[in-house]
mmCIF file of C-alpha atoms in Angstrom:
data_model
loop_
_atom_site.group_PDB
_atom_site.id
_atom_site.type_symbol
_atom_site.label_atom_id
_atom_site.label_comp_id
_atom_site.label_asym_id
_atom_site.label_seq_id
_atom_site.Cartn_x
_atom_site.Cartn_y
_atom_site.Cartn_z
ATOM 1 C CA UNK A 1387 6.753 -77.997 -38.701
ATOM 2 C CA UNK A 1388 6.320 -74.559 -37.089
ATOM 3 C CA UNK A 1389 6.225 -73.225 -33.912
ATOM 4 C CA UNK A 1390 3.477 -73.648 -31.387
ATOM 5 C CA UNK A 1391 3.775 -70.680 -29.060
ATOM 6 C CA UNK A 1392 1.855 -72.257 -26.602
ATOM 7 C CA UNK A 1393 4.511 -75.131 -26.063
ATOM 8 C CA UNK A 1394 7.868 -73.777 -26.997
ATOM 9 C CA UNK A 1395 11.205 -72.161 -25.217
ATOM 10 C CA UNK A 1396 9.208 -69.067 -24.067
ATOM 11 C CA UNK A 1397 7.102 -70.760 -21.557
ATOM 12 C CA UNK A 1398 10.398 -71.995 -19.462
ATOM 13 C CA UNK A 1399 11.718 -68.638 -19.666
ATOM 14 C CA UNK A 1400 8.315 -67.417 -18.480
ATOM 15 C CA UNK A 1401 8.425 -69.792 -15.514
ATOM 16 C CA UNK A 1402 12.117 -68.598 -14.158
ATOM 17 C CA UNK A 1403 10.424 -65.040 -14.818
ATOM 18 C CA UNK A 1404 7.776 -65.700 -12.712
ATOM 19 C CA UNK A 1405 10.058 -66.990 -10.200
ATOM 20 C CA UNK A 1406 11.660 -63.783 -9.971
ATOM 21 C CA UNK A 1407 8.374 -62.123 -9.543
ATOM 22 C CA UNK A 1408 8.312 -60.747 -13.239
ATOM 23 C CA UNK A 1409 5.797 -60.535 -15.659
ATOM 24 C CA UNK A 1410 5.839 -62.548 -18.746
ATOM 25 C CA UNK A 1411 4.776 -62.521 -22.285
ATOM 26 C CA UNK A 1412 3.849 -65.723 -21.919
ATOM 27 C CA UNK A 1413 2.055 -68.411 -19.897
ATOM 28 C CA UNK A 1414 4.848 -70.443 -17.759
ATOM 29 C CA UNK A 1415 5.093 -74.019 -18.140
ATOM 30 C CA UNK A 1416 3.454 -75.753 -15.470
ATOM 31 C CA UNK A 1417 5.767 -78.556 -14.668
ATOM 32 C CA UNK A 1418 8.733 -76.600 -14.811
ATOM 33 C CA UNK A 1419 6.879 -73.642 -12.679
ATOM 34 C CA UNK A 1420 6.354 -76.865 -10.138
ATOM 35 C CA UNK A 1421 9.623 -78.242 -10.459
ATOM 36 C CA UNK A 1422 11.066 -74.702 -9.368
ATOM 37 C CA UNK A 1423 8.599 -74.543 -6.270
ATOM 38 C CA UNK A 1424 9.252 -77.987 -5.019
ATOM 39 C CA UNK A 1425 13.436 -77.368 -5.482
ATOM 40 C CA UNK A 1426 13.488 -73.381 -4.574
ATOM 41 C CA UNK A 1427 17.015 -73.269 -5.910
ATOM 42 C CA UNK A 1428 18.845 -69.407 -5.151
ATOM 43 C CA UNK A 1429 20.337 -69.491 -8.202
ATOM 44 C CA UNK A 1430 19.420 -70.210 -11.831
ATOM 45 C CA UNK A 1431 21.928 -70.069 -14.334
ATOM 46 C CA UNK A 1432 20.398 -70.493 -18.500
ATOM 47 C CA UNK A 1433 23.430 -72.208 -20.252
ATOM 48 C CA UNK A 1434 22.891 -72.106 -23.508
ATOM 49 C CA UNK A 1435 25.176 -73.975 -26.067
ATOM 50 C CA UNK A 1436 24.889 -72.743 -29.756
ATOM 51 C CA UNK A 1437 23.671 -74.941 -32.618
ATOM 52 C CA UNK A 1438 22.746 -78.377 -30.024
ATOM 53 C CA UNK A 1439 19.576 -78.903 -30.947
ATOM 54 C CA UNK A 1440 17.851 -82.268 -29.088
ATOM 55 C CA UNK A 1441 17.761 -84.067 -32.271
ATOM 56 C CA UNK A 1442 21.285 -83.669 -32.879
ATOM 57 C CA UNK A 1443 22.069 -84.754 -28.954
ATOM 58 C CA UNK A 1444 19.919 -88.301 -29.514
ATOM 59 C CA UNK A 1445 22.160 -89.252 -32.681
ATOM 60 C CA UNK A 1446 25.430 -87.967 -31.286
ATOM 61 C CA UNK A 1447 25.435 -89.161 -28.109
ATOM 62 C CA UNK A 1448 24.689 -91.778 -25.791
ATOM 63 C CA UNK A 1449 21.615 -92.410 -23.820
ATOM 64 C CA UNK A 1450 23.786 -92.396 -20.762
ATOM 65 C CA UNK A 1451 25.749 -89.441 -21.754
ATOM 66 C CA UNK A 1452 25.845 -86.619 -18.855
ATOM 67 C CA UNK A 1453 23.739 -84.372 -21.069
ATOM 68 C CA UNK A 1454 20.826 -86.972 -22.289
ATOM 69 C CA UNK A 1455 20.735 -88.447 -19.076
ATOM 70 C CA UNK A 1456 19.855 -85.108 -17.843
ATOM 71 C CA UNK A 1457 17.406 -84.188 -20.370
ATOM 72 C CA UNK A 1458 13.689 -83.830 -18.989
ATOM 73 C CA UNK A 1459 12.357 -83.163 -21.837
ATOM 74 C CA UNK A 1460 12.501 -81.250 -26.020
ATOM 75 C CA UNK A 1461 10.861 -77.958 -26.861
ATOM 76 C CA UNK A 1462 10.415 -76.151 -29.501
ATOM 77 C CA UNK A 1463 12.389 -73.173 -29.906
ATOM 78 C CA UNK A 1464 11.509 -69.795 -31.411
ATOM 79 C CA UNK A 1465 10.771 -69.104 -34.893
ATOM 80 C CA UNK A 1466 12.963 -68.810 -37.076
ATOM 81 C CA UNK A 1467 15.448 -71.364 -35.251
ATOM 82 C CA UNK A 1468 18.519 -69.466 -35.410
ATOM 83 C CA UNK A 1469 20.819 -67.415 -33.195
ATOM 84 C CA UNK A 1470 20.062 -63.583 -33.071
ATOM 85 C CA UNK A 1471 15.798 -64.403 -32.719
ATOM 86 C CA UNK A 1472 16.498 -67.283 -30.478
ATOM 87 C CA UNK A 1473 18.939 -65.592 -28.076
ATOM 88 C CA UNK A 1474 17.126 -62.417 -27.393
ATOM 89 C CA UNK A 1475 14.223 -63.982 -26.884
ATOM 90 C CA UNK A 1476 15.138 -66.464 -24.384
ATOM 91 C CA UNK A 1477 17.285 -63.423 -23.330
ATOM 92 C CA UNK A 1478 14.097 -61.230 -22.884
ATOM 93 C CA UNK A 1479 10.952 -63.474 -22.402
ATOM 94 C CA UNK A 1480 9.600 -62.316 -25.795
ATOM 95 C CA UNK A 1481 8.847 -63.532 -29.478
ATOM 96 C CA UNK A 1482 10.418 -62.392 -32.526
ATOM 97 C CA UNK A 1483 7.718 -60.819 -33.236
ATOM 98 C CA UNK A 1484 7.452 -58.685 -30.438
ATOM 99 C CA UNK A 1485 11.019 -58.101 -29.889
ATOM 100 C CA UNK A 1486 12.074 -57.166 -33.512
ATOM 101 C CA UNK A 1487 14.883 -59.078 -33.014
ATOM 102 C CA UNK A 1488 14.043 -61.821 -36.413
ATOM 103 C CA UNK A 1489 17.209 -62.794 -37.684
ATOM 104 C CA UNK A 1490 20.839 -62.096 -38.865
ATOM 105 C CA UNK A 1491 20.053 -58.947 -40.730
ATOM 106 C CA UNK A 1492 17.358 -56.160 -41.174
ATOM 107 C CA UNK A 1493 16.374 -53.537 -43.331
ATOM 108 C CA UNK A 1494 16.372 -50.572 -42.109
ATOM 109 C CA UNK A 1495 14.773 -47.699 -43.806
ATOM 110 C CA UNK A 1496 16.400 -44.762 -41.663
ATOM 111 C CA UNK A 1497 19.716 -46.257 -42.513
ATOM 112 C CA UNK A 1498 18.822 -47.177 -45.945
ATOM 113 C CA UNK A 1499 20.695 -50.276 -45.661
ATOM 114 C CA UNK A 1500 20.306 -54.247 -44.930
ATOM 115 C CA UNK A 1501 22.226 -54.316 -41.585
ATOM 116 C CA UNK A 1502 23.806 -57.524 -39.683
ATOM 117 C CA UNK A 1503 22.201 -57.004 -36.346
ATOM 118 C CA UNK A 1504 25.396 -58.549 -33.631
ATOM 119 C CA UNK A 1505 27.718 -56.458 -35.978
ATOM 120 C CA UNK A 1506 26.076 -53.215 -36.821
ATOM 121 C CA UNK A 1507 27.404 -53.437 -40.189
ATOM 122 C CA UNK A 1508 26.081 -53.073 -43.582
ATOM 123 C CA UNK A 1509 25.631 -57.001 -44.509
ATOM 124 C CA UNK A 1510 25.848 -56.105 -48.567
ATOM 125 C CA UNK A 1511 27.443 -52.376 -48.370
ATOM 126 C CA UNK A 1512 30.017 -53.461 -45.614
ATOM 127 C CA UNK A 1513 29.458 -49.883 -44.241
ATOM 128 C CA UNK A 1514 30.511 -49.696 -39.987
ATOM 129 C CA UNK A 1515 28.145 -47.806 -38.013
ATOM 130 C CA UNK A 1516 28.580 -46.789 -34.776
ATOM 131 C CA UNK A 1517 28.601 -49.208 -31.915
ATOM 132 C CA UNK A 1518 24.913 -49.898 -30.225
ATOM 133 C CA UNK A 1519 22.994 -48.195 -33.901
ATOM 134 C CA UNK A 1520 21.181 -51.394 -33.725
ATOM 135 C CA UNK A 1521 19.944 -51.531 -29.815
ATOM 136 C CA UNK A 1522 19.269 -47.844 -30.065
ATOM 137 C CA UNK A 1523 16.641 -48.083 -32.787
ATOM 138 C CA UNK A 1524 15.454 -51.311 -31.656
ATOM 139 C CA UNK A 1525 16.285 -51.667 -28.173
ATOM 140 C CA UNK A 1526 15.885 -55.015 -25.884
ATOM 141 C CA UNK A 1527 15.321 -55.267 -22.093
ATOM 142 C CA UNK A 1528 16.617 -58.500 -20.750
ATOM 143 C CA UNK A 1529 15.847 -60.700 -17.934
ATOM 144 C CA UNK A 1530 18.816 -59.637 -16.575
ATOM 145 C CA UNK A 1531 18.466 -55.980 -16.690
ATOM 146 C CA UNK A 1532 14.760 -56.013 -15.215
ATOM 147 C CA UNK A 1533 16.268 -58.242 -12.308
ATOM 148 C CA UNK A 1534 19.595 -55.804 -11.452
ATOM 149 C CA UNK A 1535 16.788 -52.839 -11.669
ATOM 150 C CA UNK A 1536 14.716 -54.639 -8.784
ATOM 151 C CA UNK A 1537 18.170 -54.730 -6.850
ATOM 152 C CA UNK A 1538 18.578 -58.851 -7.534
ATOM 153 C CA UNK A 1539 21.679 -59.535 -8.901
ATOM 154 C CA UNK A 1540 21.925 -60.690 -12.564
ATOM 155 C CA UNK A 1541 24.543 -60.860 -14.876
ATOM 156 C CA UNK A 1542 25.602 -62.643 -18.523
ATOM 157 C CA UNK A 1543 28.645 -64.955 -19.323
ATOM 158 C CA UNK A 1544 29.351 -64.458 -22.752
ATOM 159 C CA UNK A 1545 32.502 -64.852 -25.189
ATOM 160 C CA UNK A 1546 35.580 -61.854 -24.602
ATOM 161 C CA UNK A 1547 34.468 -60.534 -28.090
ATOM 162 C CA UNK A 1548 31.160 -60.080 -27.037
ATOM 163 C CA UNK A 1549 31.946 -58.661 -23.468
ATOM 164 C CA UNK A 1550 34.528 -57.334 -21.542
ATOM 165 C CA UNK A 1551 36.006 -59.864 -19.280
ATOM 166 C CA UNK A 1552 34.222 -62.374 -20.790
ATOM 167 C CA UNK A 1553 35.870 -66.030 -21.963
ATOM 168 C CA UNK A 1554 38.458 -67.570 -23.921
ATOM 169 C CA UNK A 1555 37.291 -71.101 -24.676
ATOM 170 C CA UNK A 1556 35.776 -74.031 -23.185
ATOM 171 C CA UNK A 1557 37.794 -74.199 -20.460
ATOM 172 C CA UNK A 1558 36.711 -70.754 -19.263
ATOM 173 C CA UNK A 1559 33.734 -71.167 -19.904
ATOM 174 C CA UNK A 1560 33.230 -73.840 -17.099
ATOM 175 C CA UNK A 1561 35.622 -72.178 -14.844
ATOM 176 C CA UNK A 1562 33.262 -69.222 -15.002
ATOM 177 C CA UNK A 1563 30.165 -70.754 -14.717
ATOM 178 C CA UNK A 1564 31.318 -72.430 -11.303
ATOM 179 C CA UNK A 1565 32.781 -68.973 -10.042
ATOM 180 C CA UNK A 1566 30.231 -67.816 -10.503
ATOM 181 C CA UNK A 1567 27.713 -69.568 -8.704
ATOM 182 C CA UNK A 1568 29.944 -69.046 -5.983
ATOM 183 C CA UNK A 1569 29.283 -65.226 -6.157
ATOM 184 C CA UNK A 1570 26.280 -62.903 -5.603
ATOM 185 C CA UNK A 1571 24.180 -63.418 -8.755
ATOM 186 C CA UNK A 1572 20.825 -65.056 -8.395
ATOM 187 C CA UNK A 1573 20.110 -65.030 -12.119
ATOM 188 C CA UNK A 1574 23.001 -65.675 -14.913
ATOM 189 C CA UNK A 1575 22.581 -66.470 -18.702
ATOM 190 C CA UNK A 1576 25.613 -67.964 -20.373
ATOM 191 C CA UNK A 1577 26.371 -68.432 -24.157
ATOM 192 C CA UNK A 1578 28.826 -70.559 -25.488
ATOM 193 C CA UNK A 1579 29.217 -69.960 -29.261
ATOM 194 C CA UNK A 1580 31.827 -72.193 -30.681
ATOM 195 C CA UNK A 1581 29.846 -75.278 -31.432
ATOM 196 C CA UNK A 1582 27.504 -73.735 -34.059
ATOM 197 C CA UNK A 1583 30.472 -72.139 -35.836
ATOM 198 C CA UNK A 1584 32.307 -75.395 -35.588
ATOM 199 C CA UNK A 1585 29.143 -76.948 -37.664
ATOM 200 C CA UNK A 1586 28.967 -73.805 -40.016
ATOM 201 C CA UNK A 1587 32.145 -74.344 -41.205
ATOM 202 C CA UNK A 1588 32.590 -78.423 -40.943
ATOM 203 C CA UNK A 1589 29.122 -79.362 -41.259
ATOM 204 C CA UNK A 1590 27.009 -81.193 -39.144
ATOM 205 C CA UNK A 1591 28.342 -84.789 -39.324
ATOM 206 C CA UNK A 1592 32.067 -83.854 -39.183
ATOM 207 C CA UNK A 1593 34.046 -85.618 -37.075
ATOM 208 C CA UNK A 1594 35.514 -82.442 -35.463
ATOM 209 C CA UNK A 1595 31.885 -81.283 -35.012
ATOM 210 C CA UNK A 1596 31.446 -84.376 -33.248
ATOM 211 C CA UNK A 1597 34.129 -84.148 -30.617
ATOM 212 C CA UNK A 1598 33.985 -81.236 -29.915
ATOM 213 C CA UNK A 1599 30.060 -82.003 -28.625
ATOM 214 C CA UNK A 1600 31.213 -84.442 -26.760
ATOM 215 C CA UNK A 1601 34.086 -81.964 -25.127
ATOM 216 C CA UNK A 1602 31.104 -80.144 -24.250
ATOM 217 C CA UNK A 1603 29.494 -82.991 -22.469
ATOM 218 C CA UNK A 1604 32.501 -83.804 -20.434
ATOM 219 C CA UNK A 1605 32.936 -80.288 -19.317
ATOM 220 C CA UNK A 1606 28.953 -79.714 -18.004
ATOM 221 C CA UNK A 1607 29.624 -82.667 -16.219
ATOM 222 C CA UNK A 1608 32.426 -81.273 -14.701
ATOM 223 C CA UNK A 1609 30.681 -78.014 -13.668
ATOM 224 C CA UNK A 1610 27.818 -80.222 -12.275
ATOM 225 C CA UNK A 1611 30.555 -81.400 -9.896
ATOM 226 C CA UNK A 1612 31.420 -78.246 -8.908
ATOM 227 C CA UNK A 1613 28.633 -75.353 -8.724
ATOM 228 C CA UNK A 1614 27.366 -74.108 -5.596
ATOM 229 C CA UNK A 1615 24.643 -75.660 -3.904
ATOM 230 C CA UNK A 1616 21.247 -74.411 -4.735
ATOM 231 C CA UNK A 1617 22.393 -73.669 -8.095
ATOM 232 C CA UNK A 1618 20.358 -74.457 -10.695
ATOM 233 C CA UNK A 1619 21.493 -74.842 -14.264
ATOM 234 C CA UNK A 1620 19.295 -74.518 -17.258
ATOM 235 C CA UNK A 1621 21.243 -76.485 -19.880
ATOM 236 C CA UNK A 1622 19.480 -75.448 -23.561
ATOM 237 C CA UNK A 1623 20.211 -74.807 -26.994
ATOM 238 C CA UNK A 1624 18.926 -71.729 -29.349
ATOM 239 C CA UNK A 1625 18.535 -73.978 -32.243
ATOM 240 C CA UNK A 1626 20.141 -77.087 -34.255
ATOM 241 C CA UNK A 1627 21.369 -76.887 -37.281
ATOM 242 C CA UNK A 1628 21.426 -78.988 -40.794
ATOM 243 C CA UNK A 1629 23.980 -79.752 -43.475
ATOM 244 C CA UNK A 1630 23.591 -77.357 -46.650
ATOM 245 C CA UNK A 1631 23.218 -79.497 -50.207
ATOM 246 C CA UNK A 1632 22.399 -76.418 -52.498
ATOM 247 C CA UNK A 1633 22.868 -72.698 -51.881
ATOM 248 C CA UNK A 1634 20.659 -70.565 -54.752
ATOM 249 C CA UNK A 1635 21.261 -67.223 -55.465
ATOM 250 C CA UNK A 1636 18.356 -65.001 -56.388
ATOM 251 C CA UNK A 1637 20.278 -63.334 -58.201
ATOM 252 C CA UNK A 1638 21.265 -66.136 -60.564
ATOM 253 C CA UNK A 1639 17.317 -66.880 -61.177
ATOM 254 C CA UNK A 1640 14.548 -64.976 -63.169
ATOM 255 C CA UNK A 1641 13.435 -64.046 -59.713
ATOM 256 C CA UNK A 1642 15.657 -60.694 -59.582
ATOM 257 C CA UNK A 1643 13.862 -58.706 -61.690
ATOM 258 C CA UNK A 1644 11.570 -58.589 -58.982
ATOM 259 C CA UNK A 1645 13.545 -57.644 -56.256
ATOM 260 C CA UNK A 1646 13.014 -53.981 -54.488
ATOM 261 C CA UNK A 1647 16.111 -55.396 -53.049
ATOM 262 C CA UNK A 1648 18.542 -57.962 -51.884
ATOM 263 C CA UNK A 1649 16.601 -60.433 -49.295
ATOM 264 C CA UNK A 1650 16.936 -59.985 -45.367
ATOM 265 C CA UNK A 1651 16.318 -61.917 -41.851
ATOM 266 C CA UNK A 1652 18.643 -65.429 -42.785
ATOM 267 C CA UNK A 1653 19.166 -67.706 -46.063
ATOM 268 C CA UNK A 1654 16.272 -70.484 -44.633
ATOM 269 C CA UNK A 1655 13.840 -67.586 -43.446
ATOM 270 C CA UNK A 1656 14.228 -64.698 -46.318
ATOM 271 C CA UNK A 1657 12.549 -62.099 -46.514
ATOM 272 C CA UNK A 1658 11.269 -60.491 -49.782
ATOM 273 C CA UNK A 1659 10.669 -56.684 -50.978
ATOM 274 C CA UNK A 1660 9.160 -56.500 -54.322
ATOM 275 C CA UNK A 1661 8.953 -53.926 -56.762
ATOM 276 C CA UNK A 1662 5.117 -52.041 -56.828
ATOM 277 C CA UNK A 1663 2.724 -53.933 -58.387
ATOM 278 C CA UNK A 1664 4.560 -57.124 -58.945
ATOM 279 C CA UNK A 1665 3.949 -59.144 -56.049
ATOM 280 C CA UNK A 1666 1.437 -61.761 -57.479
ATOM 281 C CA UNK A 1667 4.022 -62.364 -60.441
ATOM 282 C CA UNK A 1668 6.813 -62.959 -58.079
ATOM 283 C CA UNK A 1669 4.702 -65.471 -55.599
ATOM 284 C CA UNK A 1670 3.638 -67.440 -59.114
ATOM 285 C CA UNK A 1671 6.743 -67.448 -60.296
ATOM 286 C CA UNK A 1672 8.666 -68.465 -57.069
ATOM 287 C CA UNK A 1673 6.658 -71.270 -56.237
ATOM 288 C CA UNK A 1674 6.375 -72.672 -59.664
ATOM 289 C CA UNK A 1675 10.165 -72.903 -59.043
ATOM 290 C CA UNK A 1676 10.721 -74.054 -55.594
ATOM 291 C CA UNK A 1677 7.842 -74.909 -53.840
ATOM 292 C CA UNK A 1678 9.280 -77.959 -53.512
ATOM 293 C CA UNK A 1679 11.980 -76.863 -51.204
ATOM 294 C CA UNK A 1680 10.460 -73.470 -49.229
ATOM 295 C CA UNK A 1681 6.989 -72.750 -48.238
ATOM 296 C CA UNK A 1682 6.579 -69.166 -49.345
ATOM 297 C CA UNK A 1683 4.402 -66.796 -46.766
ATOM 298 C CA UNK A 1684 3.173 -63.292 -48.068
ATOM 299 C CA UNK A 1685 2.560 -60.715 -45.064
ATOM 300 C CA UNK A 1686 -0.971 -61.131 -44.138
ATOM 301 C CA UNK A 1687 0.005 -64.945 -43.935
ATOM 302 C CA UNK A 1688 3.061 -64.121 -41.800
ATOM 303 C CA UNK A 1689 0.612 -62.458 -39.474
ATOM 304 C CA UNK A 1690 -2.176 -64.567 -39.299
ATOM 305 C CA UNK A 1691 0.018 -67.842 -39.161
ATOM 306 C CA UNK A 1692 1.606 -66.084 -36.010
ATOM 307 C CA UNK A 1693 4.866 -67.484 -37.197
ATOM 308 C CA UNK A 1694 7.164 -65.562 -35.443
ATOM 309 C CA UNK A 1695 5.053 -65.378 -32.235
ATOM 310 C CA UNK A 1696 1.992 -64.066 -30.853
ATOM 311 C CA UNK A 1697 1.030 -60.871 -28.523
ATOM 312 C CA UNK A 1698 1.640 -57.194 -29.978
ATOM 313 C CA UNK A 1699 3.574 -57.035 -33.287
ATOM 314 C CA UNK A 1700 7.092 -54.877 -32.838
ATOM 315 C CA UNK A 1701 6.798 -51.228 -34.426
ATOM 316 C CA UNK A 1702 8.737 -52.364 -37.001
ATOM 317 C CA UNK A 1703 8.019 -55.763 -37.440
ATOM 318 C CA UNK A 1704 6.111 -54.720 -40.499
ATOM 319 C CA UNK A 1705 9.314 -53.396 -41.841
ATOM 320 C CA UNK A 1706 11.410 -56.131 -41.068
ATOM 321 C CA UNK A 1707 9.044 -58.894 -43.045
ATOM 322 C CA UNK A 1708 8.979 -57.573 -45.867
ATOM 323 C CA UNK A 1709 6.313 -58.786 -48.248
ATOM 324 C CA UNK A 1710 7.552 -62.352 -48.253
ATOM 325 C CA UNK A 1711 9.465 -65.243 -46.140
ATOM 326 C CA UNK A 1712 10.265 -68.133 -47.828
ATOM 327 C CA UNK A 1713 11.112 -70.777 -45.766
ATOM 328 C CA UNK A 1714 13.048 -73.490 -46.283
ATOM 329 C CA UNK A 1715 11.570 -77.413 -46.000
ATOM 330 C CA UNK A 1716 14.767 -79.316 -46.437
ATOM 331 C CA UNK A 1717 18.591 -79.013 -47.275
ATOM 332 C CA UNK A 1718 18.692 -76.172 -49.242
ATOM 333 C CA UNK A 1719 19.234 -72.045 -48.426
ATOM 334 C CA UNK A 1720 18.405 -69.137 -50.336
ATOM 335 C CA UNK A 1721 20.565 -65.743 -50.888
ATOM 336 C CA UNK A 1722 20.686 -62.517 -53.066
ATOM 337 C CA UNK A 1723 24.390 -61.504 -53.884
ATOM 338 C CA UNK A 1724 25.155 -59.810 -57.508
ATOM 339 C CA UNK A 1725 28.459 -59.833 -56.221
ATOM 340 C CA UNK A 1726 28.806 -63.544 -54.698
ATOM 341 C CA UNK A 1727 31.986 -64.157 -52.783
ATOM 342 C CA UNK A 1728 31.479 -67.795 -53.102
ATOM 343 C CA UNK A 1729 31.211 -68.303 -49.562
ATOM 344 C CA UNK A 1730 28.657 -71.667 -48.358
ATOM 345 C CA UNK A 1731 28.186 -72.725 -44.848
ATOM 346 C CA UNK A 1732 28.619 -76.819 -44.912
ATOM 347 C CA UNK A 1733 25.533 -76.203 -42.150
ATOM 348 C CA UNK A 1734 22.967 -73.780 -41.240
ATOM 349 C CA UNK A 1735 19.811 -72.989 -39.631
ATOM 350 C CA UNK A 1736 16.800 -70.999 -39.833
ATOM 351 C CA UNK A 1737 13.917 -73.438 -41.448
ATOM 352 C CA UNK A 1738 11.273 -75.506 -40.384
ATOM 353 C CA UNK A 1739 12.666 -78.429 -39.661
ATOM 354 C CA UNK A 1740 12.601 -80.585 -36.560
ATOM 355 C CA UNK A 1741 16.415 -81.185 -36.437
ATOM 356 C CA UNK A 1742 16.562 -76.657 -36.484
ATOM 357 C CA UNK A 1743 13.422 -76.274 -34.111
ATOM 358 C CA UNK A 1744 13.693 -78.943 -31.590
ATOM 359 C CA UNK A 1745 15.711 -78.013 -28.345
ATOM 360 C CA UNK A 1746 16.399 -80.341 -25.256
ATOM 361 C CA UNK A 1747 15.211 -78.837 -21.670
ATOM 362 C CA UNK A 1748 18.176 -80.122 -19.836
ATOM 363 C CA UNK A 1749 18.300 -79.807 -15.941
ATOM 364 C CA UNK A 1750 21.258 -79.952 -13.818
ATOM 365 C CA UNK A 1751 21.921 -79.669 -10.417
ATOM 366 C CA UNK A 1752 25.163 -80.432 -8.549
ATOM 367 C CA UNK A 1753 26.267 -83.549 -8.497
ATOM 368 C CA UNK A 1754 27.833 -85.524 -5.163
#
């Protein structure tokens, strides 16, 4: 499945944009536009929780669990379903697409280098550029900032490595959450990051994956207890995630002689360059070897599909694609290391499936 643009993440951020009185790249959805009408909350806080996709929610949980009970509805999130696309563009109303913003790394051609975009790091060279390299050559406005400009107060909750003064677990995450709605800001997005890195490393069916969900159950229903009045909370997810049978390398496969370079943008949504002239050879000879497990997309198809969004195309979107994505269909990833470190994620993210694309649309408000 891919993404319909039409009926996806964007259109609830769209909604709490229009509420503000900001323009949006796309329409608002109607019953969430009307539910924020009828309730005229202050305050709306996004809480997003890493990796807890809906699908994942409905197995792991029980129907009357805090969150489920409190889940109007799934949507689809942004394509591809993983964190860096996801989170800037709930973050900033727009797709991929138009954002630039596709996945964990990018080539970039002033730079010369494949670059992990949250680190500003070489991903393969490991070289350390300066501190905001990224958002200077490919820079983001956010809800937030477009709302503090207008003089309404907006702010982000986000993990102390991320920002300063930010938290230090669960347990300040909540505490914040409820300060905060306490405090001046009308608009707050908060990110809590441990749950997808709990499944990265454990995999999705772990027990410790598992409890810790339900930890973050119990605490949401906790802050629910305890926010300010007229304080709406968002509760959604940037993607779910799925358990990992087979990594390939590219570089293990007849497929590297190919290769311009090593592949970008995440292991389920790769992104090819291909040596001049031999870009039919390498679409033959990739899906005569794995069409079974990725749906390969040259550029034009990339475009015309719209599958990273729709509106104006990102300067260097073009760049960024490459001349291929292959995308992955099932439990398998894809990467390009000549020197493999041997590291596998137990789960990832980043295809076309519904358990990575489906989100819940959680609503909570406090609770007496």
């Amino acid at each position: 499945m891919f993404v319909l643009y039409d009926e996806c993440i964007l259109n609830y951020i769209a909604a709490i944009r229009d509420y503000f009185g900001l323009a949006s790249a796309y329409k608002a959805d109607e019953s969430f536009s009307a539910y924020l009408k009828k309730e005229a909350p202050e305050k709306i806080f996004i809480v997003l929780i890493d990796g807890r996709g809906s699908r994942l929610l409905e197995r792991k949980l029980s129907k009357d669990s805090f969150l489920l009970s409190h889940m109007m509805k799934e949507t689809m999130t942004v394509f591809p379903p993983t964190t860096v696309a996801a989170t800037t563009s709930i973050q900033n109303g727009k797709s991929p697409n138009q954002n630039g913003w596709l996945g964990w790394t990018s080539y970039f051609k002033e730079l010369d280098d494949t670059v992990t975009l949250f680190l500003d790091e070489g991903y393969y060279s490991k070289t350390k550029y300066p501190e905001g390299t990224v958002k200077n050559i490919i820079p983001v406005m956010t809800t937030a900032d477009e709302l503090n400009a207008r003089g309404i107060k907006a702010g982000t909750i986000n993990p102390h490595y991320i920002e300063k003064g930010g938290y230090d677990g669960l347990d300040d995450f909540a505490k914040m959450i409820i300060e905060r709605s306490f405090g001046d800001d009308r608009y707050v997005y908060a990110y809590y990051d441990k749950y997808d890195s709990c499944m990265h490393h454990e995999g999705v069916e772990s027990d410790k994956s598992d409890a810790l969900l339900k930890e973050i159950n119990d605490k949401l229903a906790y802050v629910a207890k305890h926010i300010a009045e007229k304080t709406l909370l968002l509760v959604i997810a940037d993607h779910g995630l799925v358990d990992i049978r087979e990594t390939i390398n590219i570089y293990d496969t007849d497929l590297a002689k190919y290769l311009k370079r090593p592949c970008t943008v995440e292991p389920r949504a790769a992104a090819f360059y291909i040596k001049e002239g031999m870009q039919d050879a390498f679409a033959r000879d990739f899906k005569m070897m794995f069409e079974n497990d990725f749906i390969l997309f040259d550029k034009e198809e990339v475009k015309k599909t719209c599958l990273f969004g729709k509106g104006e195309d990102h300067p260097r979107f073009d760049d960024f694609i490459g001349d291929f994505i292959a995308v992955a269909k099932n439990d398998k990833d894809m990467i390009s290391k000549e020197n493999d470190d041997g590291f596998r994620m137990k789960a990832a993210h980043a295809g076309c499936t519904s358990d990575e694309l489906m989100i819940p649309i959680i609503i909570v408000k406090r609770e007496v």
